[in-house]
Coordinates of C-alpha atoms and ligand atoms in Angstrom, one line a residue:
M1 CA -61.4 -51.4 -89.1
S2 CA -60.7 -47.8 -90.1
M3 CA -57.8 -47.0 -87.8
N4 CA -54.7 -46.0 -89.5
F5 CA -51.9 -47.1 -87.3
E6 CA -49.2 -45.1 -89.2
E7 CA -51.3 -42.0 -88.7
I8 CA -51.5 -42.6 -85.0
K9 CA -47.8 -43.1 -84.7
A10 CA -47.2 -39.8 -86.6
S11 CA -49.6 -37.9 -84.4
I12 CA -47.9 -39.2 -81.3
S13 CA -44.6 -37.7 -82.5
T14 CA -46.1 -34.4 -83.6
E15 CA -48.1 -33.9 -80.5
A16 CA -45.2 -34.8 -78.3
A17 CA -43.2 -32.1 -79.9
Q18 CA -45.8 -29.6 -78.7
V19 CA -45.9 -30.6 -75.1
S20 CA -44.2 -28.0 -73.0
D21 CA -45.6 -28.2 -69.5
A22 CA -46.9 -30.8 -67.1
Q23 CA -50.5 -30.1 -67.9
Q24 CA -50.1 -30.7 -71.5
L25 CA -48.1 -33.8 -70.7
E26 CA -51.0 -35.1 -68.6
A27 CA -53.4 -34.4 -71.5
F28 CA -51.1 -36.3 -73.8
R29 CA -51.0 -39.3 -71.4
I30 CA -54.8 -39.4 -71.1
K31 CA -55.3 -39.2 -74.8
Y32 CA -53.0 -42.1 -75.7
L33 CA -52.4 -44.2 -72.6
G34 CA -55.4 -43.4 -70.5
K35 CA -58.2 -45.9 -69.6
K36 CA -60.4 -44.5 -72.5
G37 CA -57.4 -43.5 -74.6
V38 CA -56.5 -44.3 -78.2
I39 CA -54.4 -47.4 -77.4
Q40 CA -57.1 -48.9 -75.2
D41 CA -59.6 -48.4 -78.0
I42 CA -57.4 -50.4 -80.3
Y43 CA -57.2 -53.3 -77.8
A44 CA -61.0 -53.1 -77.4
S45 CA -61.5 -53.3 -81.1
L46 CA -59.6 -56.6 -81.2
A47 CA -62.7 -58.5 -80.0
Q48 CA -64.8 -57.5 -83.0
A49 CA -62.0 -57.9 -85.6
P50 CA -62.0 -60.7 -88.0
N51 CA -59.7 -63.5 -87.0
E52 CA -57.1 -63.0 -89.8
E53 CA -56.6 -59.3 -88.8
K54 CA -56.2 -59.9 -85.0
R55 CA -52.5 -60.6 -85.3
T56 CA -51.8 -57.4 -87.2
I57 CA -53.9 -55.3 -85.0
G58 CA -52.5 -56.7 -81.8
K59 CA -48.9 -56.2 -83.0
A60 CA -49.6 -52.6 -84.1
A61 CA -51.3 -51.9 -80.8
N62 CA -48.2 -53.1 -78.9
E63 CA -45.9 -51.0 -81.0
I64 CA -48.0 -47.9 -80.5
K65 CA -48.1 -48.5 -76.8
Q66 CA -44.4 -48.9 -76.6
L67 CA -43.9 -45.8 -78.7
A68 CA -46.3 -43.7 -76.5
T69 CA -44.7 -45.0 -73.3
R70 CA -41.2 -44.2 -74.5
V71 CA -42.3 -40.7 -75.6
M72 CA -44.0 -40.2 -72.2
E73 CA -40.8 -41.0 -70.4
E74 CA -38.8 -38.6 -72.5
L75 CA -41.3 -35.9 -72.0
K76 CA -41.3 -36.5 -68.3
T77 CA -37.7 -35.8 -68.0
R78 CA -38.1 -32.7 -70.3
V79 CA -41.0 -31.0 -68.6
G80 CA -41.1 -32.7 -65.2
S81 CA -43.8 -35.1 -64.0
A82 CA -47.4 -34.0 -63.8
G83 CA -48.1 -32.1 -60.6
G84 CA -50.6 -29.2 -60.4
G85 CA -49.3 -27.5 -63.5
K86 CA -46.0 -26.6 -61.8
A87 CA -43.0 -26.6 -64.0
R88 CA -40.0 -28.8 -63.3
R89 CA -39.2 -29.1 -59.7
S90 CA -36.3 -26.9 -58.8
I91 CA -34.9 -25.3 -55.7
D92 CA -36.6 -22.0 -54.9
P93 CA -34.2 -20.0 -52.7
T94 CA -36.8 -17.4 -51.8
I95 CA -38.9 -19.9 -49.7
P96 CA -38.2 -19.4 -46.0
G97 CA -36.2 -22.3 -44.5
V98 CA -37.5 -24.8 -42.0
A99 CA -35.8 -24.2 -38.7
P100 CA -34.7 -27.5 -37.1
R101 CA -36.3 -28.2 -33.8
V102 CA -33.7 -28.0 -31.0
G103 CA -34.2 -29.9 -27.8
Y104 CA -34.3 -28.1 -24.5
K105 CA -34.4 -28.9 -20.8
H106 CA -37.7 -29.5 -19.0
L107 CA -38.8 -26.6 -16.8
L108 CA -38.4 -28.7 -13.7
T109 CA -34.9 -29.7 -14.7
Q110 CA -34.1 -26.1 -15.2
T111 CA -35.4 -25.2 -11.7
I112 CA -33.5 -28.1 -10.1
E113 CA -30.3 -27.0 -11.9
E114 CA -30.9 -23.3 -10.9
I115 CA -31.4 -24.3 -7.2
S116 CA -28.5 -26.7 -7.3
D117 CA -26.3 -24.0 -8.8
I118 CA -27.1 -21.6 -6.0
F119 CA -26.2 -24.2 -3.3
E120 CA -23.1 -25.3 -5.1
K121 CA -21.9 -21.7 -5.0
L122 CA -22.5 -21.8 -1.3
G123 CA -20.3 -24.8 -1.0
F124 CA -22.8 -27.7 -1.2
V125 CA -22.1 -30.9 -3.1
I126 CA -24.9 -32.5 -5.1
E127 CA -25.7 -36.1 -4.2
D128 CA -28.2 -38.7 -5.3
G129 CA -30.3 -41.3 -3.6
P130 CA -32.5 -44.2 -4.8
E131 CA -36.2 -43.8 -5.3
V132 CA -36.9 -47.3 -3.9
E133 CA -36.0 -47.1 -0.3
T134 CA -36.1 -49.2 2.9
E135 CA -38.6 -48.4 5.7
F136 CA -35.6 -47.9 7.9
N137 CA -34.2 -45.0 5.8
N138 CA -37.5 -43.5 4.9
F139 CA -39.0 -43.6 8.5
T140 CA -37.2 -45.3 11.3
A141 CA -33.8 -43.6 11.0
L142 CA -35.6 -40.3 10.7
N143 CA -37.2 -40.8 14.1
I144 CA -40.6 -41.3 12.6
P145 CA -42.4 -43.5 15.2
E146 CA -43.7 -47.0 14.3
N147 CA -47.3 -45.8 14.5
H148 CA -46.9 -42.5 12.6
P149 CA -49.7 -42.0 10.1
S150 CA -47.3 -41.2 7.3
R151 CA -46.2 -44.9 7.4
D152 CA -49.7 -45.8 6.5
G153 CA -50.3 -47.4 3.0
F154 CA -52.5 -44.4 2.3
D155 CA -49.5 -42.0 2.5
T156 CA -46.8 -44.2 1.1
F157 CA -46.5 -46.5 -1.8
Y158 CA -45.2 -49.9 -0.6
T159 CA -43.8 -52.5 -3.0
T160 CA -44.4 -56.2 -2.7
A161 CA -40.7 -56.8 -2.4
R162 CA -39.2 -57.4 1.0
N163 CA -36.1 -55.6 2.2
P164 CA -33.3 -58.2 1.6
E165 CA -31.6 -57.2 4.8
D166 CA -34.8 -57.1 6.9
Q167 CA -37.4 -59.6 5.7
S168 CA -39.9 -58.2 8.1
S169 CA -40.3 -55.0 6.2
H170 CA -41.1 -54.1 2.6
L171 CA -39.3 -51.8 0.2
L172 CA -41.2 -48.6 -0.7
L173 CA -41.1 -45.6 -3.0
R174 CA -39.5 -42.9 -0.9
S175 CA -42.1 -40.3 0.2
H176 CA -39.5 -37.6 0.7
T177 CA -35.8 -37.1 -0.1
S178 CA -34.9 -37.1 3.6
P179 CA -33.8 -40.8 3.6
G180 CA -30.9 -39.4 1.5
Q181 CA -29.7 -37.7 4.7
I182 CA -29.3 -41.1 6.3
R183 CA -27.4 -42.6 3.4
I184 CA -25.0 -39.6 3.2
M185 CA -24.3 -39.7 7.0
Q186 CA -23.7 -43.5 6.9
N187 CA -21.1 -43.1 4.3
N188 CA -19.5 -39.7 5.1
K189 CA -17.9 -38.0 8.1
P190 CA -18.6 -34.4 9.0
P191 CA -18.0 -31.7 8.0
L192 CA -20.4 -32.2 5.1
A193 CA -22.8 -30.0 3.1
V194 CA -24.9 -31.8 0.5
I195 CA -28.1 -31.3 -1.5
I196 CA -30.1 -34.3 -2.8
P197 CA -32.5 -33.5 -5.6
G198 CA -34.9 -36.2 -6.8
R199 CA -38.4 -37.7 -7.3
V200 CA -40.6 -38.6 -4.4
Y201 CA -44.0 -40.5 -4.4
R202 CA -47.2 -40.2 -2.4
P203 CA -50.6 -41.8 -3.2
D204 CA -52.4 -38.5 -3.5
A205 CA -55.4 -38.0 -5.8
V206 CA -54.2 -35.9 -8.7
D207 CA -55.6 -32.3 -8.9
A208 CA -54.3 -28.9 -9.7
S209 CA -51.9 -28.9 -6.7
H210 CA -51.3 -32.6 -6.1
S211 CA -49.5 -35.3 -8.0
F212 CA -48.5 -38.9 -6.9
M213 CA -45.0 -38.1 -8.0
F214 CA -43.2 -34.8 -7.5
H215 CA -39.6 -33.5 -6.9
Q216 CA -37.9 -32.4 -3.7
I217 CA -34.5 -31.0 -3.0
E218 CA -33.1 -32.1 0.4
G219 CA -30.3 -30.1 2.1
L220 CA -28.0 -31.3 4.9
L221 CA -25.1 -29.6 6.6
V222 CA -23.3 -31.2 9.5
D223 CA -20.4 -29.9 11.4
K224 CA -19.4 -28.9 14.9
D225 CA -21.3 -25.9 16.2
V226 CA -23.9 -25.5 13.5
K227 CA -26.6 -23.2 14.8
F228 CA -30.1 -22.3 14.0
S229 CA -28.9 -18.8 12.9
D230 CA -26.8 -20.6 10.3
L231 CA -29.9 -22.2 8.9
K232 CA -31.7 -18.9 8.8
G233 CA -28.9 -17.1 7.2
L234 CA -28.4 -19.8 4.6
L235 CA -32.0 -20.1 3.6
N236 CA -32.3 -16.3 3.5
A237 CA -29.4 -16.1 1.1
F238 CA -30.8 -18.8 -1.0
C239 CA -34.3 -17.3 -1.3
K240 CA -32.9 -13.9 -2.2
R241 CA -30.8 -15.4 -5.0
L242 CA -33.7 -17.5 -6.4
F243 CA -36.5 -15.0 -6.0
G244 CA -34.7 -11.7 -5.9
N245 CA -33.9 -9.2 -3.1
D246 CA -37.5 -8.0 -2.9
I247 CA -38.5 -11.2 -1.2
Q248 CA -39.5 -11.3 2.4
M249 CA -39.3 -14.5 4.5
R250 CA -40.4 -15.8 7.8
F251 CA -39.7 -18.9 9.8
R252 CA -42.9 -20.4 11.4
P253 CA -42.5 -23.0 14.1
H254 CA -43.4 -26.4 13.0
Y255 CA -42.9 -30.1 13.8
F256 CA -40.9 -32.8 12.0
P257 CA -39.7 -35.9 13.9
F258 CA -36.2 -35.6 12.3
T259 CA -35.5 -32.0 13.2
E260 CA -35.6 -30.1 16.5
P261 CA -36.4 -27.3 16.5
S262 CA -38.3 -27.4 13.2
A263 CA -39.8 -24.6 11.1
E264 CA -41.6 -24.0 7.9
V265 CA -40.4 -21.2 5.7
D266 CA -42.9 -18.8 4.1
I267 CA -42.1 -16.1 1.5
S268 CA -43.9 -13.0 0.4
W269 CA -43.3 -10.4 -2.3
R270 CA -43.1 -6.8 -1.1
G271 CA -45.6 -4.7 -2.9
G272 CA -47.6 -7.6 -4.0
K273 CA -50.5 -9.2 -2.2
R274 CA -49.4 -9.7 1.4
D275 CA -49.9 -13.4 1.2
W276 CA -47.4 -15.7 2.8
L277 CA -46.6 -18.8 0.8
E278 CA -45.0 -21.9 2.4
I279 CA -42.0 -23.1 0.4
M280 CA -40.1 -25.5 2.6
G281 CA -39.6 -27.4 5.8
C282 CA -36.4 -27.2 7.8
G283 CA -34.8 -27.6 11.2
M284 CA -31.8 -28.7 13.2
V285 CA -31.0 -32.4 12.8
H286 CA -32.5 -34.4 15.7
P287 CA -29.9 -36.1 17.9
K288 CA -31.8 -39.4 17.4
V289 CA -31.1 -39.1 13.6
F290 CA -27.4 -38.8 14.3
E291 CA -27.7 -41.8 16.5
Y292 CA -29.4 -43.9 13.8
A293 CA -26.8 -42.7 11.3
G294 CA -24.0 -44.0 13.5
Y295 CA -22.5 -40.7 14.6
P296 CA -21.0 -40.3 18.1
K297 CA -23.3 -38.8 20.6
G298 CA -23.2 -35.0 21.1
K299 CA -20.3 -34.4 18.8
Y300 CA -22.0 -32.8 15.9
T301 CA -24.9 -30.5 15.1
G302 CA -26.5 -30.0 11.7
L303 CA -29.2 -28.3 9.7
A304 CA -31.5 -29.8 7.2
F305 CA -34.2 -28.6 4.8
G306 CA -36.5 -30.0 2.2
L307 CA -38.2 -28.0 -0.6
G308 CA -40.7 -28.9 -3.2
V309 CA -39.5 -28.2 -6.7
E310 CA -42.9 -28.0 -8.4
R311 CA -44.1 -25.6 -5.7
M312 CA -41.1 -23.3 -6.2
T313 CA -41.5 -23.4 -9.9
M314 CA -45.2 -22.6 -9.8
L315 CA -44.5 -19.7 -7.5
K316 CA -41.7 -18.4 -9.6
Y317 CA -43.5 -18.5 -13.0
G318 CA -47.1 -18.1 -11.9
I319 CA -48.1 -21.6 -13.0
K320 CA -51.5 -22.6 -11.6
D321 CA -51.7 -26.3 -12.3
I322 CA -49.1 -28.9 -11.4
R323 CA -50.3 -31.3 -14.1
L324 CA -48.9 -29.1 -16.8
F325 CA -45.4 -30.3 -15.8
Y326 CA -46.2 -33.9 -16.6
E327 CA -48.4 -33.7 -19.7
N328 CA -45.5 -33.0 -22.0
D329 CA -47.6 -30.5 -24.1
Q330 CA -45.0 -28.7 -26.2
R331 CA -47.1 -25.5 -26.2
F332 CA -46.5 -25.3 -22.5
L333 CA -43.0 -26.6 -22.2
E334 CA -41.6 -24.5 -25.1
Q335 CA -42.4 -21.3 -23.3
F336 CA -39.5 -21.8 -20.8
Ligands
LIG1 N1 -39.0 -34.2 4.5 C1 -39.9 -33.1 4.8 C2 -41.1 -33.2 4.0 O1 -41.2 -33.9 3.0 C3 -39.2 -31.8 4.6 C4 -38.0 -31.5 5.5 C5 -36.8 -31.9 5.1 C6 -38.2 -30.9 6.8 C7 -35.7 -31.7 6.0 C8 -37.2 -30.7 7.6 C9 -35.9 -31.1 7.3 O2 -42.1 -32.5 4.2

């Protein structure tokens, strides 16, 4: 056994004194403490050593290992731990900071708030209604006949739960926000002016312009002597505020069971393509609806409208696919 333990200890000390960066530190570690390092060699030599020397060699090896480990620790605090040759970790004030990600409102929420804001300034109050509704509120009270196709399971999501107040009918996911009209009238006396934003559900196959869930904003104004011209004036003012004064609009006769007369509203941009785009349904509240809501006959008149939030948002921002609203892809949502 030709190893001189004292020499090894001495070289550990002298070589340690020369270590000045992480690379040299790593070389030092490999030389002494590495898997094929000096200390491992000493342990390996134990097997061949004569029995009477084993003790001395073992003891010396332990001492050297302790020394090397201690020196390593000291060096680490002096030059920093090994890491790609970089010197001690320190703060570099020239590196650009990481901007914290700040939350923001979903584009649909922004549109709902923008529309709500316009109606609030026109004197409307924002109300809320449940997404799980009764057949009565979603259909019957809105004068939608018993055999109307929209009551069909293909057009409405029915739940398996029965209406606790009418065991013969099932609860459903509202297919429009109009049942909100009934709830408002059952609990409030005219004059009233409310808008009811919320989610609605229809079992449509999903494609670029259809989704089984989307948002509507319902509007209802009831008072004495409300006229169709009030409806026109109101919606005209609203559209100009939302889309700008350049907008043109027209009322096209239509049919809804809960309004009479009924219309659909189309808009078009002057100067652009002369396409008319349908943006909402509206009309004068049907006397039957007042009756179902429990209002005295002939005392009040009212106007109602319902607009699709996704549709409006797509028109306003030129978005071509409704699915973008629900996929939560930050690259899309962050733009607004
Ligand atoms: N509820 C109708 C729909 O979903 C819209 C509407 C609301 C029409 C109020 C007239 C009055 O298509």
